[in-house]
Amino acid sequence: MSKTASLTLRYARRTFLFLFAVFILPALLHLGVWSLKDRPQGWRYATWASAGILPEKPPVDQAEIYVLTARTGGMKGAFATHSWLVLKPRGAERYDRYDVVGWGTPVRKNAYDADGHWYSNRPVINYRLVGARAEELLPRIETAIEGYRWRERGDYTIWPGPNSNTFVETVLQQVPALAASTPSTAIGRDFPADGRWVGYRDDGAFFATAGGYFGLVIGSKVGLELNFLGLVAGINPAAARISIPAFGALDFTPLSSPSL
């Protein structure tokens, strides 16, 4: 074997070991954990009703912005979550929920309860902003929703995107003042919805992607994130957070909790 071939084989082995240890092994471990859980046999048998984590009658005199996330259905839930936006302008008496789904017209408004279960999986609040700042930013979010590119029948692609998480992440990135992002388990969030494969995001982070299949993001606010087939591993020293593929983010700040 030539020296060049030997070096190539060595690098290939190291690359495989790195990918296996960082991405594949955690995903397989979480798959094992997920397979032990009870799940509905299909969407008809799943619970979609409110989980009761948002008030049934929200305060009328304040604006509110939420990003909610829940594990998705079937065995996909071992690896991925579904994200959606919940908005309430000041003066409104109810929440408005915005999702992208994989059937019919992708972008949906109020198709489900604002804090509804997703395939029987209880959602968590991934981001919350209320008050004057939320009132200021709401019009920008609504403009980003209206301008979302992938909104026609046939535009939805479950993997690597554009999907439900592509939608939410694209909207959030267009309003960097929110300082919000979908969780690391939101497969599809790294799909290049604007067509760019290399560049800087509005929040200042540098990104490079191969169509959402592979990529990286690096910046002072997000730390370093690596994407492999939608699975995300990362470390964010500023937020004291590490992201483990399939498991999600682990926060090491006081009074914090794991994020899906």
PDB file of C-alpha atoms in Angstrom:
ATOM      1  CA  MET A   1       0.000   0.000   0.000  1.00  0.00           C
ATOM      2  CA  SER A   2       1.323   3.421  -0.951  1.00  0.00           C
ATOM      3  CA  LYS A   3       1.987   6.117   1.625  1.00  0.00           C
ATOM      4  CA  THR A   4      -0.826   8.241   0.204  1.00  0.00           C
ATOM      5  CA  ALA A   5      -3.308   5.373   0.374  1.00  0.00           C
ATOM      6  CA  SER A   6      -2.217   4.575   3.926  1.00  0.00           C
ATOM      7  CA  LEU A   7      -2.740   8.176   5.037  1.00  0.00           C
ATOM      8  CA  THR A   8      -6.123   8.297   3.325  1.00  0.00           C
ATOM      9  CA  LEU A   9      -7.226   5.126   5.094  1.00  0.00           C
ATOM     10  CA  ARG A  10      -5.984   6.448   8.430  1.00  0.00           C
ATOM     11  CA  TYR A  11      -7.912   9.710   8.051  1.00  0.00           C
ATOM     12  CA  ALA A  12     -11.003   7.811   6.922  1.00  0.00           C
ATOM     13  CA  ARG A  13     -10.857   5.622  10.034  1.00  0.00           C
ATOM     14  CA  ARG A  14     -10.410   8.633  12.309  1.00  0.00           C
ATOM     15  CA  THR A  15     -13.290  10.425  10.642  1.00  0.00           C
ATOM     16  CA  PHE A  16     -15.543   7.394  11.050  1.00  0.00           C
ATOM     17  CA  LEU A  17     -14.578   7.008  14.718  1.00  0.00           C
ATOM     18  CA  PHE A  18     -15.268  10.686  15.334  1.00  0.00           C
ATOM     19  CA  LEU A  19     -18.667  10.559  13.648  1.00  0.00           C
ATOM     20  CA  PHE A  20     -19.573   7.330  15.432  1.00  0.00           C
ATOM     21  CA  ALA A  21     -18.573   8.588  18.884  1.00  0.00           C
ATOM     22  CA  VAL A  22     -20.025  12.087  18.582  1.00  0.00           C
ATOM     23  CA  PHE A  23     -23.179  11.503  16.522  1.00  0.00           C
ATOM     24  CA  ILE A  24     -24.119   7.877  15.850  1.00  0.00           C
ATOM     25  CA  LEU A  25     -23.589   6.376  19.316  1.00  0.00           C
ATOM     26  CA  PRO A  26     -25.652   9.001  21.204  1.00  0.00           C
ATOM     27  CA  ALA A  27     -28.419   8.679  18.600  1.00  0.00           C
ATOM     28  CA  LEU A  28     -28.494   4.895  19.012  1.00  0.00           C
ATOM     29  CA  LEU A  29     -28.553   5.213  22.799  1.00  0.00           C
ATOM     30  CA  HIS A  30     -31.499   7.587  22.695  1.00  0.00           C
ATOM     31  CA  LEU A  31     -33.257   5.321  20.204  1.00  0.00           C
ATOM     32  CA  GLY A  32     -32.979   2.543  22.766  1.00  0.00           C
ATOM     33  CA  VAL A  33     -34.459   4.755  25.491  1.00  0.00           C
ATOM     34  CA  TRP A  34     -37.240   5.966  23.196  1.00  0.00           C
ATOM     35  CA  SER A  35     -38.190   2.450  22.104  1.00  0.00           C
ATOM     36  CA  LEU A  36     -39.175   1.636  25.705  1.00  0.00           C
ATOM     37  CA  LYS A  37     -41.807   4.382  25.843  1.00  0.00           C
ATOM     38  CA  ASP A  38     -45.486   3.891  25.094  1.00  0.00           C
ATOM     39  CA  ARG A  39     -46.589   5.664  21.919  1.00  0.00           C
ATOM     40  CA  PRO A  40     -49.863   5.884  19.974  1.00  0.00           C
ATOM     41  CA  GLN A  41     -50.162   3.594  16.953  1.00  0.00           C
ATOM     42  CA  GLY A  42     -50.906   6.498  14.629  1.00  0.00           C
ATOM     43  CA  TRP A  43     -52.026  10.103  14.467  1.00  0.00           C
ATOM     44  CA  ARG A  44     -55.703   9.134  14.855  1.00  0.00           C
ATOM     45  CA  TYR A  45     -54.953   7.640  18.260  1.00  0.00           C
ATOM     46  CA  ALA A  46     -52.676  10.446  19.434  1.00  0.00           C
ATOM     47  CA  THR A  47     -53.546  13.257  21.836  1.00  0.00           C
ATOM     48  CA  TRP A  48     -53.427  16.754  20.314  1.00  0.00           C
ATOM     49  CA  ALA A  49     -55.250  18.666  23.061  1.00  0.00           C
ATOM     50  CA  SER A  50     -53.839  21.455  25.201  1.00  0.00           C
ATOM     51  CA  ALA A  51     -51.144  20.441  27.657  1.00  0.00           C
ATOM     52  CA  GLY A  52     -52.175  23.223  30.020  1.00  0.00           C
ATOM     53  CA  ILE A  53     -48.810  24.984  30.079  1.00  0.00           C
ATOM     54  CA  LEU A  54     -50.205  28.283  28.760  1.00  0.00           C
ATOM     55  CA  PRO A  55     -53.130  30.051  30.458  1.00  0.00           C
ATOM     56  CA  GLU A  56     -56.483  29.374  28.846  1.00  0.00           C
ATOM     57  CA  LYS A  57     -57.244  33.105  29.047  1.00  0.00           C
ATOM     58  CA  PRO A  58     -54.007  35.073  28.601  1.00  0.00           C
ATOM     59  CA  PRO A  59     -53.593  38.598  29.993  1.00  0.00           C
ATOM     60  CA  VAL A  60     -55.148  40.970  27.464  1.00  0.00           C
ATOM     61  CA  ASP A  61     -52.903  43.922  28.299  1.00  0.00           C
ATOM     62  CA  GLN A  62     -49.547  42.392  27.333  1.00  0.00           C
ATOM     63  CA  ALA A  63     -47.898  41.027  24.194  1.00  0.00           C
ATOM     64  CA  GLU A  64     -46.361  37.544  24.302  1.00  0.00           C
ATOM     65  CA  ILE A  65     -44.027  35.503  22.099  1.00  0.00           C
ATOM     66  CA  TYR A  66     -43.300  31.799  22.564  1.00  0.00           C
ATOM     67  CA  VAL A  67     -41.404  29.035  20.826  1.00  0.00           C
ATOM     68  CA  LEU A  68     -42.772  25.627  21.796  1.00  0.00           C
ATOM     69  CA  THR A  69     -41.219  22.261  21.053  1.00  0.00           C
ATOM     70  CA  ALA A  70     -42.333  18.653  21.401  1.00  0.00           C
ATOM     71  CA  ARG A  71     -40.986  15.295  20.315  1.00  0.00           C
ATOM     72  CA  THR A  72     -42.454  14.211  17.002  1.00  0.00           C
ATOM     73  CA  GLY A  73     -44.385  11.029  16.274  1.00  0.00           C
ATOM     74  CA  GLY A  74     -43.291   7.411  15.930  1.00  0.00           C
ATOM     75  CA  MET A  75     -39.672   6.371  16.065  1.00  0.00           C
ATOM     76  CA  LYS A  76     -38.706   9.739  14.549  1.00  0.00           C
ATOM     77  CA  GLY A  77     -39.290  11.137  18.006  1.00  0.00           C
ATOM     78  CA  ALA A  78     -36.106   9.441  19.175  1.00  0.00           C
ATOM     79  CA  PHE A  79     -34.122  11.893  17.099  1.00  0.00           C
ATOM     80  CA  ALA A  80     -36.275  14.894  16.287  1.00  0.00           C
ATOM     81  CA  THR A  81     -38.662  17.465  17.684  1.00  0.00           C
ATOM     82  CA  HIS A  82     -41.359  19.636  16.115  1.00  0.00           C
ATOM     83  CA  SER A  83     -41.297  23.391  16.786  1.00  0.00           C
ATOM     84  CA  TRP A  84     -43.932  26.088  16.431  1.00  0.00           C
ATOM     85  CA  LEU A  85     -44.523  29.761  17.204  1.00  0.00           C
ATOM     86  CA  VAL A  86     -47.160  31.165  19.543  1.00  0.00           C
ATOM     87  CA  LEU A  87     -47.896  34.902  19.350  1.00  0.00           C
ATOM     88  CA  LYS A  88     -50.289  37.198  21.186  1.00  0.00           C
ATOM     89  CA  PRO A  89     -50.448  40.919  20.414  1.00  0.00           C
ATOM     90  CA  ARG A  90     -51.314  43.358  23.179  1.00  0.00           C
ATOM     91  CA  GLY A  91     -55.085  43.654  23.345  1.00  0.00           C
ATOM     92  CA  ALA A  92     -55.744  40.193  21.901  1.00  0.00           C
ATOM     93  CA  GLU A  93     -57.754  37.722  23.955  1.00  0.00           C
ATOM     94  CA  ARG A  94     -56.240  34.539  22.528  1.00  0.00           C
ATOM     95  CA  TYR A  95     -52.979  33.090  21.277  1.00  0.00           C
ATOM     96  CA  ASP A  96     -52.184  32.513  17.611  1.00  0.00           C
ATOM     97  CA  ARG A  97     -50.188  29.405  16.750  1.00  0.00           C
ATOM     98  CA  TYR A  98     -48.103  29.061  13.588  1.00  0.00           C
ATOM     99  CA  ASP A  99     -46.813  25.668  12.358  1.00  0.00           C
ATOM    100  CA  VAL A 100     -45.536  24.126   9.183  1.00  0.00           C
ATOM    101  CA  VAL A 101     -46.858  20.624   8.471  1.00  0.00           C
ATOM    102  CA  GLY A 102     -46.163  17.981   5.851  1.00  0.00           C
ATOM    103  CA  TRP A 103     -49.637  17.711   4.324  1.00  0.00           C
ATOM    104  CA  GLY A 104     -51.634  20.183   2.264  1.00  0.00           C
ATOM    105  CA  THR A 105     -50.602  23.821   2.502  1.00  0.00           C
ATOM    106  CA  PRO A 106     -47.553  23.818   4.794  1.00  0.00           C
ATOM    107  CA  VAL A 107     -47.989  27.016   6.824  1.00  0.00           C
ATOM    108  CA  ARG A 108     -50.905  26.687   9.250  1.00  0.00           C
ATOM    109  CA  LYS A 109     -52.444  29.169  11.681  1.00  0.00           C
ATOM    110  CA  ASN A 110     -54.356  27.898  14.703  1.00  0.00           C
ATOM    111  CA  ALA A 111     -54.662  24.371  13.371  1.00  0.00           C
ATOM    112  CA  TYR A 112     -54.046  23.100  16.918  1.00  0.00           C
ATOM    113  CA  ASP A 113     -54.246  24.389  20.479  1.00  0.00           C
ATOM    114  CA  ALA A 114     -51.458  26.869  21.188  1.00  0.00           C
ATOM    115  CA  ASP A 115     -49.856  24.487  23.701  1.00  0.00           C
ATOM    116  CA  GLY A 116     -51.274  21.268  22.268  1.00  0.00           C
ATOM    117  CA  HIS A 117     -49.584  17.903  22.534  1.00  0.00           C
ATOM    118  CA  TRP A 118     -47.794  16.752  19.388  1.00  0.00           C
ATOM    119  CA  TYR A 119     -48.473  13.080  18.670  1.00  0.00           C
ATOM    120  CA  SER A 120     -49.274  12.749  22.404  1.00  0.00           C
ATOM    121  CA  ASN A 121     -45.910  14.252  23.347  1.00  0.00           C
ATOM    122  CA  ARG A 122     -46.083  17.084  25.850  1.00  0.00           C
ATOM    123  CA  PRO A 123     -44.492  20.320  24.610  1.00  0.00           C
ATOM    124  CA  VAL A 124     -42.026  22.495  26.473  1.00  0.00           C
ATOM    125  CA  ILE A 125     -41.546  26.246  26.256  1.00  0.00           C
ATOM    126  CA  ASN A 126     -38.250  26.720  24.465  1.00  0.00           C
ATOM    127  CA  TYR A 127     -38.425  30.522  24.463  1.00  0.00           C
ATOM    128  CA  ARG A 128     -40.627  33.173  26.091  1.00  0.00           C
ATOM    129  CA  LEU A 129     -40.801  36.952  25.786  1.00  0.00           C
ATOM    130  CA  VAL A 130     -43.585  39.126  27.217  1.00  0.00           C
ATOM    131  CA  GLY A 131     -44.264  42.805  27.662  1.00  0.00           C
ATOM    132  CA  ALA A 132     -43.123  45.902  25.801  1.00  0.00           C
ATOM    133  CA  ARG A 133     -40.200  44.198  24.055  1.00  0.00           C
ATOM    134  CA  ALA A 134     -42.497  41.470  22.731  1.00  0.00           C
ATOM    135  CA  GLU A 135     -44.936  44.117  21.504  1.00  0.00           C
ATOM    136  CA  GLU A 136     -42.094  45.858  19.672  1.00  0.00           C
ATOM    137  CA  LEU A 137     -40.855  42.712  17.925  1.00  0.00           C
ATOM    138  CA  LEU A 138     -44.185  41.083  17.050  1.00  0.00           C
ATOM    139  CA  PRO A 139     -44.663  42.972  13.752  1.00  0.00           C
ATOM    140  CA  ARG A 140     -41.230  41.845  12.573  1.00  0.00           C
ATOM    141  CA  ILE A 141     -42.070  38.233  13.366  1.00  0.00           C
ATOM    142  CA  GLU A 142     -45.378  38.476  11.523  1.00  0.00           C
ATOM    143  CA  THR A 143     -43.589  39.980   8.506  1.00  0.00           C
ATOM    144  CA  ALA A 144     -41.078  37.103   8.553  1.00  0.00           C
ATOM    145  CA  ILE A 145     -43.932  34.575   8.694  1.00  0.00           C
ATOM    146  CA  GLU A 146     -45.671  36.194   5.733  1.00  0.00           C
ATOM    147  CA  GLY A 147     -42.440  36.213   3.755  1.00  0.00           C
ATOM    148  CA  TYR A 148     -41.501  32.592   4.426  1.00  0.00           C
ATOM    149  CA  ARG A 149     -40.392  31.120   1.131  1.00  0.00           C
ATOM    150  CA  TRP A 150     -41.545  27.499   1.397  1.00  0.00           C
ATOM    151  CA  ARG A 151     -45.302  27.891   1.824  1.00  0.00           C
ATOM    152  CA  GLU A 152     -46.869  26.213  -1.227  1.00  0.00           C
ATOM    153  CA  ARG A 153     -48.140  22.652  -1.607  1.00  0.00           C
ATOM    154  CA  GLY A 154     -45.217  20.324  -2.291  1.00  0.00           C
ATOM    155  CA  ASP A 155     -42.643  22.635  -0.666  1.00  0.00           C
ATOM    156  CA  TYR A 156     -42.379  20.545   2.510  1.00  0.00           C
ATOM    157  CA  THR A 157     -39.561  17.962   2.751  1.00  0.00           C
ATOM    158  CA  ILE A 158     -39.305  16.012   5.987  1.00  0.00           C
ATOM    159  CA  TRP A 159     -35.502  15.676   5.775  1.00  0.00           C
ATOM    160  CA  PRO A 160     -33.212  17.553   5.567  1.00  0.00           C
ATOM    161  CA  GLY A 161     -35.767  20.311   4.956  1.00  0.00           C
ATOM    162  CA  PRO A 162     -37.503  22.620   4.446  1.00  0.00           C
ATOM    163  CA  ASN A 163     -39.766  21.348   7.216  1.00  0.00           C
ATOM    164  CA  SER A 164     -41.467  22.635  10.368  1.00  0.00           C
ATOM    165  CA  ASN A 165     -38.184  23.446  12.099  1.00  0.00           C
ATOM    166  CA  THR A 166     -36.826  25.186   9.014  1.00  0.00           C
ATOM    167  CA  PHE A 167     -39.834  27.507   9.198  1.00  0.00           C
ATOM    168  CA  VAL A 168     -39.445  28.446  12.858  1.00  0.00           C
ATOM    169  CA  GLU A 169     -35.659  28.834  12.681  1.00  0.00           C
ATOM    170  CA  THR A 170     -35.907  30.977   9.540  1.00  0.00           C
ATOM    171  CA  VAL A 171     -38.397  33.312  11.216  1.00  0.00           C
ATOM    172  CA  LEU A 172     -36.306  33.578  14.385  1.00  0.00           C
ATOM    173  CA  GLN A 173     -33.099  34.290  12.476  1.00  0.00           C
ATOM    174  CA  GLN A 174     -34.813  37.165  10.670  1.00  0.00           C
ATOM    175  CA  VAL A 175     -35.475  38.806  14.032  1.00  0.00           C
ATOM    176  CA  PRO A 176     -32.054  38.565  15.729  1.00  0.00           C
ATOM    177  CA  ALA A 177     -33.177  40.921  18.507  1.00  0.00           C
ATOM    178  CA  LEU A 178     -35.135  37.967  19.892  1.00  0.00           C
ATOM    179  CA  ALA A 179     -31.884  36.111  20.584  1.00  0.00           C
ATOM    180  CA  ALA A 180     -33.902  32.922  20.113  1.00  0.00           C
ATOM    181  CA  SER A 181     -33.314  29.659  18.305  1.00  0.00           C
ATOM    182  CA  THR A 182     -34.925  26.262  17.942  1.00  0.00           C
ATOM    183  CA  PRO A 183     -33.398  23.451  20.051  1.00  0.00           C
ATOM    184  CA  SER A 184     -30.597  21.243  18.774  1.00  0.00           C
ATOM    185  CA  THR A 185     -33.072  18.385  18.229  1.00  0.00           C
ATOM    186  CA  ALA A 186     -35.038  20.461  15.708  1.00  0.00           C
ATOM    187  CA  ILE A 187     -33.839  18.562  12.646  1.00  0.00           C
ATOM    188  CA  GLY A 188     -34.252  20.781   9.619  1.00  0.00           C
ATOM    189  CA  ARG A 189     -33.274  24.016  11.314  1.00  0.00           C
ATOM    190  CA  ASP A 190     -29.943  24.029   9.465  1.00  0.00           C
ATOM    191  CA  PHE A 191     -31.517  23.699   6.033  1.00  0.00           C
ATOM    192  CA  PRO A 192     -30.448  26.747   3.938  1.00  0.00           C
ATOM    193  CA  ALA A 193     -33.907  28.237   3.386  1.00  0.00           C
ATOM    194  CA  ASP A 194     -32.470  31.343   1.724  1.00  0.00           C
ATOM    195  CA  GLY A 195     -30.285  29.297  -0.633  1.00  0.00           C
ATOM    196  CA  ARG A 196     -26.961  30.304   0.918  1.00  0.00           C
ATOM    197  CA  TRP A 197     -24.540  27.534   1.829  1.00  0.00           C
ATOM    198  CA  VAL A 198     -21.861  29.766   3.372  1.00  0.00           C
ATOM    199  CA  GLY A 199     -22.113  33.131   5.070  1.00  0.00           C
ATOM    200  CA  TYR A 200     -23.011  35.071   8.174  1.00  0.00           C
ATOM    201  CA  ARG A 201     -26.400  34.935   9.857  1.00  0.00           C
ATOM    202  CA  ASP A 202     -28.197  38.020  11.108  1.00  0.00           C
ATOM    203  CA  ASP A 203     -27.031  37.233  14.645  1.00  0.00           C
ATOM    204  CA  GLY A 204     -23.398  37.401  13.507  1.00  0.00           C
ATOM    205  CA  ALA A 205     -22.662  33.657  13.535  1.00  0.00           C
ATOM    206  CA  PHE A 206     -20.751  32.136  10.632  1.00  0.00           C
ATOM    207  CA  PHE A 207     -22.284  29.087   8.997  1.00  0.00           C
ATOM    208  CA  ALA A 208     -21.371  26.588   6.309  1.00  0.00           C
ATOM    209  CA  THR A 209     -23.659  23.809   5.138  1.00  0.00           C
ATOM    210  CA  ALA A 210     -23.910  21.166   2.445  1.00  0.00           C
ATOM    211  CA  GLY A 211     -27.624  21.589   1.831  1.00  0.00           C
ATOM    212  CA  GLY A 212     -28.519  20.790   5.435  1.00  0.00           C
ATOM    213  CA  TYR A 213     -26.910  17.343   5.381  1.00  0.00           C
ATOM    214  CA  PHE A 214     -23.628  18.462   6.940  1.00  0.00           C
ATOM    215  CA  GLY A 215     -22.453  21.768   8.312  1.00  0.00           C
ATOM    216  CA  LEU A 216     -21.285  23.949  11.139  1.00  0.00           C
ATOM    217  CA  VAL A 217     -22.221  27.155  12.913  1.00  0.00           C
ATOM    218  CA  ILE A 218     -19.795  29.172  14.999  1.00  0.00           C
ATOM    219  CA  GLY A 219     -20.277  32.455  16.825  1.00  0.00           C
ATOM    220  CA  SER A 220     -19.888  34.201  20.152  1.00  0.00           C
ATOM    221  CA  LYS A 221     -23.553  33.680  21.043  1.00  0.00           C
ATOM    222  CA  VAL A 222     -24.017  30.105  19.797  1.00  0.00           C
ATOM    223  CA  GLY A 223     -20.565  28.654  20.397  1.00  0.00           C
ATOM    224  CA  LEU A 224     -19.739  25.793  18.043  1.00  0.00           C
ATOM    225  CA  GLU A 225     -22.324  23.473  16.508  1.00  0.00           C
ATOM    226  CA  LEU A 226     -21.677  20.595  14.113  1.00  0.00           C
ATOM    227  CA  ASN A 227     -24.467  19.117  12.005  1.00  0.00           C
ATOM    228  CA  PHE A 228     -24.270  15.568  10.652  1.00  0.00           C
ATOM    229  CA  LEU A 229     -27.342  14.319   8.774  1.00  0.00           C
ATOM    230  CA  GLY A 230     -29.494  16.620  10.902  1.00  0.00           C
ATOM    231  CA  LEU A 231     -28.054  15.500  14.230  1.00  0.00           C
ATOM    232  CA  VAL A 232     -26.419  18.368  16.122  1.00  0.00           C
ATOM    233  CA  ALA A 233     -23.507  18.280  18.553  1.00  0.00           C
ATOM    234  CA  GLY A 234     -22.290  21.494  20.074  1.00  0.00           C
ATOM    235  CA  ILE A 235     -20.745  23.436  22.911  1.00  0.00           C
ATOM    236  CA  ASN A 236     -21.603  26.950  23.990  1.00  0.00           C
ATOM    237  CA  PRO A 237     -19.293  28.181  26.755  1.00  0.00           C
ATOM    238  CA  ALA A 238     -21.097  31.527  27.043  1.00  0.00           C
ATOM    239  CA  ALA A 239     -24.369  29.765  27.897  1.00  0.00           C
ATOM    240  CA  ALA A 240     -22.739  26.870  29.792  1.00  0.00           C
ATOM    241  CA  ARG A 241     -24.456  24.424  27.446  1.00  0.00           C
ATOM    242  CA  ILE A 242     -23.587  21.319  25.487  1.00  0.00           C
ATOM    243  CA  SER A 243     -25.779  19.729  22.823  1.00  0.00           C
ATOM    244  CA  ILE A 244     -25.867  15.949  22.508  1.00  0.00           C
ATOM    245  CA  PRO A 245     -27.322  14.426  19.324  1.00  0.00           C
ATOM    246  CA  ALA A 246     -30.875  13.084  19.816  1.00  0.00           C
ATOM    247  CA  PHE A 247     -30.814  13.876  23.554  1.00  0.00           C
ATOM    248  CA  GLY A 248     -30.823  17.657  23.206  1.00  0.00           C
ATOM    249  CA  ALA A 249     -29.102  20.430  25.137  1.00  0.00           C
ATOM    250  CA  LEU A 250     -27.829  20.158  28.688  1.00  0.00           C
ATOM    251  CA  ASP A 251     -27.592  23.462  30.544  1.00  0.00           C
ATOM    252  CA  PHE A 252     -25.182  23.843  33.428  1.00  0.00           C
ATOM    253  CA  THR A 253     -26.513  27.162  34.689  1.00  0.00           C
ATOM    254  CA  PRO A 254     -28.331  27.334  38.049  1.00  0.00           C
ATOM    255  CA  LEU A 255     -32.078  26.596  37.981  1.00  0.00           C
ATOM    256  CA  SER A 256     -31.899  25.466  34.371  1.00  0.00           C
ATOM    257  CA  SER A 257     -33.431  22.366  32.847  1.00  0.00           C
ATOM    258  CA  PRO A 258     -32.604  20.201  29.829  1.00  0.00           C
ATOM    259  CA  SER A 259     -33.956  21.351  26.473  1.00  0.00           C
ATOM    260  CA  LEU A 260     -35.364  18.890  23.959  1.00  0.00           C
TER     261      LEU A 260
END
